[in-house]
Amino acid sequence: MTGHPAILRLIRAHAAARPAAVALRTPDDTVTYRQLWSCAEQAAQALATRGVRRGDTVAVRMPAGPEAVVAMLATWLAGAAFVPVDTRTPAERLAHILDHSRAVVVLDKETELLEVPAERTTTTSPADPADGSTPLDDPGAYVVYTSGSTGAPKGVLVGHRALAGHVTASVDLFALGPHSTVLQFASLGFDVAQEEIWPTLVAGGTLAFHGADSTPDTAQLAAFAAELGVTVLQLPTAYWRMLCVELDGADGPSFAGVRTVVVGGENATTADARAHRRTPLAHTVLVNGYGPTETVITATALVLSPGDDVPGTAGLPIGKPVGDRVARVLDEDHRPVAHGEPGELWIGGALLATGYLYDAARTRERFVPDPYAADPGARMYRTGDMVVRREDGGIEFLGRVDNQVKVRGHRIELDEVDRHLLDTPGITSATAFTLDDGAGGNVLAAAVARNASGPDPRAVREHLRRRVPAYLVPGRIAVLDRLPLTTSGKTDRRAAAEAAATALAAGTTNAPDGPVEAQEPLERVLVLLRGLLLAPQLGPDDDFLAQGGDSLMALRVCAQLRAQGTSMHPADLLVGRTARAAVARAEHRDAPDTVEEEPAGPLALLPAQHRWLHDGDLPERDHFCLNALFTTDSGLSTRRLVRVAEALQRRHPALRTALCEDGTVVLKETDPADAVRTVDLAAFVPPERTARLEGALATAQTSMSLAEGRVFGLLYAECAEAGARLLLTVHHFVLDGVSMGLLVDDLELLLGDGRPGATATGPRAIGAALRDWVHTAQARADAAKWVAHTREFAVLRPDAEGPAPLPTLRTHRFRLPVEATRTVTHRLPAAGIAPHDFALGCLVGGLAAWTGEPVHGVDVYAHSRDVSPGDLDLSRTVGYVQSTYPAVLCWEGEGMSALVAALDGPAALPERRYGFDALRFLSPDPAELAALAACPRPRVRLNFRGHLLRMEQRAPGTVLRPAQESFGAHRSPLQQERYLLMAEGDIVDGRLEMSFKYSTVHWSADRIDELAGCVDRVMRQALDPSAVPRALSVARQPHTDRLADGGAR
């Protein structure tokens, strides 16, 4: 081992001293240091068998993961340098990299060892002195390719000594040790990946991989951090900026274990740092790193501990040199400038790249002798960045001195983009530049002129996409009659950028049908989405979320649409998921009012309300509320809140419902002022303010009165510097959980001076449609199906019988990994198995394993808004629309095949889930009433809410923001649960969470732990990757009919 590089010796030492320590971790597996070293040695022997020798290059084309780390270690053990290549690299660029690097072997995850064609194999190594690119005494560690001004990517060769020195410095900079877990976030083709990998392993820590196919969103990142025990996150500046916006003011327990956040890739601002301080990551050390690839990743860094003041500059300083480096700020004559004076940054010291592979001339141009160093052989690298050195010695970035830019962490030579644009048939002149993306970052854009038969912007992007990586494809392209020129006759890049920005803003170019004002709403949405997503081929039916969209982007789209005169809610995009569906939702909501306000008078009970009363009166029944608590702006007047309450009650008649003593329901004429209460707590400080606030919140919930029609309230509390709090509370008898989310949408719109749109379908219309339906022949057929389906099933026997008051309730939870959840939410629905069906089937599978009985009945909650009586539109209805129906399943066997077979029973049920209770209480046929009343009642309930949980978690920047205080007990403690087991399914932080609520009167914690373990095991067996494809091939089509009908609260 004495001849091996230092990094290898240190990793091997960990394998010898701590063999069982975890070196690599994925959501599904771990690799110890002993296993890592053993695998690397075996792979190195395989490489040697293939003829790999000292000085060769080996391409590693793999996604981030354990296999890639083994491949790189094996390459070093074989004496070669590796060339990391992103798996998404276009074929043409990949061919150039393999040709130029002279890789003798390509390591690919799919083919393990893929021999390079003979014409590309060479006996010349990167250490060949004839190329003038590297000294023989420091063979290359890796070659990474970056954008090149000639139009072709350039290979930067980093030697082992420089990398080892940087790794040692990074261990100190990031305070890494054996207890550190670093998430590899960067793709392999990005040099930052090397800084995530090697310092972690040299320190004896754990390198974690999220395993996702694409960049994780905020929820997924939080889930990965919690699941993998991540302590260090290294993120691109653009991603971190978006993360801070999404997390601003939100509670994020999933990031509790993270102690260091490293950002870099493009310029950060002090506003970004202050935003970081308002997130659940505020407790972390923030490291702002800077460094071109040629200076071996992070060359300078600013370290901000949680208690440090954020600098008063606009740009966040890039700090001081890291490790054995020096930073020189020089003028045009290469002389040092005074502190506070701008100059060009040159990086010197021992930790520089060797140079450009097989390009001695360029190496001599950029890596020059350092005249200020004591060592006559010292070099320094010209970064091309303008900076200023502060009085404290730190450095502040000002901008570029050449045509190189940073976009979303990628370094881009604009000249390279220009060349590729000019290679496009029909383009006569072109220039690339960056434009403000409206969110603190920038986007690559271009202006082109074309001949008469030249391509449109979409065709230009398609041409480029086949030849260059996605980050080199301009997201916005303006077609101009001609490009402006300088006095010397060259293209004036700055003037072209201004002309293009004007044209794009006016909608006179790169738009489907002329100016924005003339476009249809669908085209407006598509133009915005294509620009923001950098997805020029995005079609009207492409999935917004699958293309990388998220809640923040949805907000930006909606804000820009409003500025153009088109109304759309973020939920339209997030729920509709395609541009076409989002526009349809928005147009329906904003249609002119066609339904008049419902007058006061008698109402028919809805099926859910019948069940609520039939199951027995509740003690203190007035205290049973659904609540949403928010932080909002101070200064809201009582008059304004009363107007909001009036608008909500006018739009949603259910908020004026009263339950009379005889069990009938009426709509009342109400005074909206009675629904509003304000309290001023500005004079109090915590903890007294918190105590008084929580007392007011509790009073708001206990002040409801069903008999008087006091079923809805707004409580507004002024809290001085903490802003204000707004509680929305509604009695559960008048609405369900889905309705509560819709009500929150309207509340926010009204507070933001918006208009909810048409009056939604009210309870009177629903009641009339149900009364008509129960008299139909279809209802008779459905009743027969319900009676036949609800056959005998296992009777669940608790440890002890007896009442189960609410204070005795406990909850046990478990979560599936993120990737398993993605299978549930994305892959299974494509085969006809909806997430709520998956949860139902696996719950019965768990019950079967727990009890030894194969047949079980479960009462299932369904929102029942996709299939409604009389084909009414219930998409915006606020009311107790939820249905409860019995599902009886037989579970035999295991895995996905058992799940598919078990779901045959529910698949045969009527699609009108509301029909069971509607017929049980409203059937005109006495025999039907008796038969349905005699059906056995399940003692287990499932409520699969999916993403409906946490309605109060609004996207940052909206009028309503999350509040941290507890609103107290939403039900009277004298009330009891009516089921022995209450299972709930939610998607939380990208993971399926199953909860089991139970009473300690009925069950011990150990027994419920056993049940949860059984359900967890059944779910994982069903999601076994080896079994899913085969089993899904026989999944039956009828399941598809129910994909939309999930649970309800």
PDB file of C-alpha atoms in Angstrom, residues 868-982:
ATOM      1  CA  SER A 868     -71.638  12.178  -6.979  1.00  0.00           C
ATOM      2  CA  PRO A 869     -75.445  11.951  -6.894  1.00  0.00           C
ATOM      3  CA  GLY A 870     -77.051  13.532  -9.925  1.00  0.00           C
ATOM      4  CA  ASP A 871     -73.571  14.131 -11.402  1.00  0.00           C
ATOM      5  CA  LEU A 872     -73.337  17.269  -9.294  1.00  0.00           C
ATOM      6  CA  ASP A 873     -70.035  19.125  -9.306  1.00  0.00           C
ATOM      7  CA  LEU A 874     -68.755  18.765  -5.732  1.00  0.00           C
ATOM      8  CA  SER A 875     -65.171  19.819  -6.455  1.00  0.00           C
ATOM      9  CA  ARG A 876     -65.574  23.062  -4.457  1.00  0.00           C
ATOM     10  CA  THR A 877     -68.379  21.997  -2.115  1.00  0.00           C
ATOM     11  CA  VAL A 878     -67.928  22.630   1.580  1.00  0.00           C
ATOM     12  CA  GLY A 879     -70.061  20.158   3.492  1.00  0.00           C
ATOM     13  CA  TYR A 880     -70.120  16.732   5.109  1.00  0.00           C
ATOM     14  CA  VAL A 881     -69.869  14.987   1.733  1.00  0.00           C
ATOM     15  CA  GLN A 882     -67.580  12.207   2.941  1.00  0.00           C
ATOM     16  CA  SER A 883     -68.843   8.649   2.626  1.00  0.00           C
ATOM     17  CA  THR A 884     -68.197   5.632   4.793  1.00  0.00           C
ATOM     18  CA  TYR A 885     -68.599   2.177   3.291  1.00  0.00           C
ATOM     19  CA  PRO A 886     -67.674  -1.363   4.365  1.00  0.00           C
ATOM     20  CA  ALA A 887     -64.973  -3.225   2.437  1.00  0.00           C
ATOM     21  CA  VAL A 888     -64.582  -6.960   3.034  1.00  0.00           C
ATOM     22  CA  LEU A 889     -61.344  -8.527   1.795  1.00  0.00           C
ATOM     23  CA  CYS A 890     -59.815 -11.985   1.896  1.00  0.00           C
ATOM     24  CA  TRP A 891     -56.026 -12.106   2.172  1.00  0.00           C
ATOM     25  CA  GLU A 892     -54.278 -15.319   1.214  1.00  0.00           C
ATOM     26  CA  GLY A 893     -50.606 -15.693   0.350  1.00  0.00           C
ATOM     27  CA  GLU A 894     -48.161 -12.805   0.310  1.00  0.00           C
ATOM     28  CA  GLY A 895     -46.709 -10.113  -1.893  1.00  0.00           C
ATOM     29  CA  MET A 896     -48.226  -8.162  -4.743  1.00  0.00           C
ATOM     30  CA  SER A 897     -50.123 -11.162  -6.112  1.00  0.00           C
ATOM     31  CA  ALA A 898     -51.955 -11.520  -2.785  1.00  0.00           C
ATOM     32  CA  LEU A 899     -52.769  -7.803  -2.827  1.00  0.00           C
ATOM     33  CA  VAL A 900     -54.182  -7.957  -6.345  1.00  0.00           C
ATOM     34  CA  ALA A 901     -56.330 -10.968  -5.427  1.00  0.00           C
ATOM     35  CA  ALA A 902     -57.553  -9.345  -2.196  1.00  0.00           C
ATOM     36  CA  LEU A 903     -58.686  -6.235  -4.063  1.00  0.00           C
ATOM     37  CA  ASP A 904     -61.007  -8.279  -6.273  1.00  0.00           C
ATOM     38  CA  GLY A 905     -63.687  -7.890  -3.589  1.00  0.00           C
ATOM     39  CA  PRO A 906     -63.741  -4.078  -3.382  1.00  0.00           C
ATOM     40  CA  ALA A 907     -63.361  -3.875  -7.173  1.00  0.00           C
ATOM     41  CA  ALA A 908     -66.849  -5.367  -7.537  1.00  0.00           C
ATOM     42  CA  LEU A 909     -68.465  -2.755  -5.301  1.00  0.00           C
ATOM     43  CA  PRO A 910     -70.661  -0.026  -6.750  1.00  0.00           C
ATOM     44  CA  GLU A 911     -68.648   2.991  -7.799  1.00  0.00           C
ATOM     45  CA  ARG A 912     -71.152   5.177  -5.906  1.00  0.00           C
ATOM     46  CA  ARG A 913     -69.565   4.911  -2.476  1.00  0.00           C
ATOM     47  CA  TYR A 914     -72.109   7.348  -1.065  1.00  0.00           C
ATOM     48  CA  GLY A 915     -74.768   4.768  -1.821  1.00  0.00           C
ATOM     49  CA  PHE A 916     -74.206   2.508   1.188  1.00  0.00           C
ATOM     50  CA  ASP A 917     -75.200   5.028   3.845  1.00  0.00           C
ATOM     51  CA  ALA A 918     -77.673   6.765   1.531  1.00  0.00           C
ATOM     52  CA  LEU A 919     -79.577   3.512   1.083  1.00  0.00           C
ATOM     53  CA  ARG A 920     -79.111   2.424   4.710  1.00  0.00           C
ATOM     54  CA  PHE A 921     -80.932   5.548   5.893  1.00  0.00           C
ATOM     55  CA  LEU A 922     -83.017   6.764   2.935  1.00  0.00           C
ATOM     56  CA  SER A 923     -84.109   3.685   0.962  1.00  0.00           C
ATOM     57  CA  PRO A 924     -87.860   3.692   0.197  1.00  0.00           C
ATOM     58  CA  ASP A 925     -87.842  -0.126   0.350  1.00  0.00           C
ATOM     59  CA  PRO A 926     -88.356  -1.480   3.916  1.00  0.00           C
ATOM     60  CA  ALA A 927     -86.735  -4.801   2.984  1.00  0.00           C
ATOM     61  CA  GLU A 928     -83.609  -2.994   1.786  1.00  0.00           C
ATOM     62  CA  LEU A 929     -83.486  -0.929   4.940  1.00  0.00           C
ATOM     63  CA  ALA A 930     -83.690  -4.094   7.051  1.00  0.00           C
ATOM     64  CA  ALA A 931     -81.093  -5.980   4.977  1.00  0.00           C
ATOM     65  CA  LEU A 932     -78.587  -3.125   5.080  1.00  0.00           C
ATOM     66  CA  ALA A 933     -79.196  -2.551   8.790  1.00  0.00           C
ATOM     67  CA  ALA A 934     -78.421  -6.236   9.390  1.00  0.00           C
ATOM     68  CA  CYS A 935     -75.042  -6.054   7.653  1.00  0.00           C
ATOM     69  CA  PRO A 936     -72.225  -6.704  10.158  1.00  0.00           C
ATOM     70  CA  ARG A 937     -70.380  -3.557  11.267  1.00  0.00           C
ATOM     71  CA  PRO A 938     -66.582  -3.484  10.974  1.00  0.00           C
ATOM     72  CA  ARG A 939     -64.677  -2.521  14.090  1.00  0.00           C
ATOM     73  CA  VAL A 940     -61.721  -1.216  12.061  1.00  0.00           C
ATOM     74  CA  ARG A 941     -61.698   2.043  10.123  1.00  0.00           C
ATOM     75  CA  LEU A 942     -59.356   3.280   7.389  1.00  0.00           C
ATOM     76  CA  ASN A 943     -59.001   6.933   6.446  1.00  0.00           C
ATOM     77  CA  PHE A 944     -56.464   7.314   3.652  1.00  0.00           C
ATOM     78  CA  ARG A 945     -55.906  11.041   3.281  1.00  0.00           C
ATOM     79  CA  GLY A 946     -52.806  10.974   1.114  1.00  0.00           C
ATOM     80  CA  HIS A 947     -51.562  14.541   0.641  1.00  0.00           C
ATOM     81  CA  LEU A 948     -54.653  16.093   2.264  1.00  0.00           C
ATOM     82  CA  LEU A 949     -53.033  16.201   5.708  1.00  0.00           C
ATOM     83  CA  ARG A 950     -51.811  19.495   7.145  1.00  0.00           C
ATOM     84  CA  MET A 951     -54.193  21.842   5.361  1.00  0.00           C
ATOM     85  CA  GLU A 952     -52.669  24.687   7.368  1.00  0.00           C
ATOM     86  CA  GLN A 953     -49.229  24.173   5.792  1.00  0.00           C
ATOM     87  CA  ARG A 954     -49.463  26.919   3.193  1.00  0.00           C
ATOM     88  CA  ALA A 955     -46.751  27.625   0.659  1.00  0.00           C
ATOM     89  CA  PRO A 956     -44.373  30.412   1.766  1.00  0.00           C
ATOM     90  CA  GLY A 957     -45.251  33.891   0.622  1.00  0.00           C
ATOM     91  CA  THR A 958     -49.009  33.453   0.833  1.00  0.00           C
ATOM     92  CA  VAL A 959     -51.344  35.386   3.110  1.00  0.00           C
ATOM     93  CA  LEU A 960     -51.717  32.447   5.481  1.00  0.00           C
ATOM     94  CA  ARG A 961     -48.546  30.923   6.887  1.00  0.00           C
ATOM     95  CA  PRO A 962     -47.977  28.064   9.310  1.00  0.00           C
ATOM     96  CA  ALA A 963     -48.315  28.815  13.022  1.00  0.00           C
ATOM     97  CA  GLN A 964     -46.451  26.932  15.716  1.00  0.00           C
ATOM     98  CA  GLU A 965     -48.896  27.168  18.598  1.00  0.00           C
ATOM     99  CA  SER A 966     -51.212  24.340  19.556  1.00  0.00           C
ATOM    100  CA  PHE A 967     -54.937  25.023  19.179  1.00  0.00           C
ATOM    101  CA  GLY A 968     -55.680  22.514  21.929  1.00  0.00           C
ATOM    102  CA  ALA A 969     -58.274  19.738  22.087  1.00  0.00           C
ATOM    103  CA  HIS A 970     -60.619  19.802  19.109  1.00  0.00           C
ATOM    104  CA  ARG A 971     -63.021  17.387  20.838  1.00  0.00           C
ATOM    105  CA  SER A 972     -64.455  17.053  24.293  1.00  0.00           C
ATOM    106  CA  PRO A 973     -62.477  14.585  26.436  1.00  0.00           C
ATOM    107  CA  LEU A 974     -65.810  13.019  27.448  1.00  0.00           C
ATOM    108  CA  GLN A 975     -66.347  11.694  23.941  1.00  0.00           C
ATOM    109  CA  GLN A 976     -65.377   8.204  22.836  1.00  0.00           C
ATOM    110  CA  GLU A 977     -64.107   6.625  19.650  1.00  0.00           C
ATOM    111  CA  ARG A 978     -66.476   4.213  17.949  1.00  0.00           C
ATOM    112  CA  TYR A 979     -63.931   1.794  16.471  1.00  0.00           C
ATOM    113  CA  LEU A 980     -61.470  -0.586  18.054  1.00  0.00           C
ATOM    114  CA  LEU A 981     -58.776   0.411  15.553  1.00  0.00           C
ATOM    115  CA  MET A 982     -58.488   3.536  13.449  1.00  0.00           C
TER     116      MET A 982
END
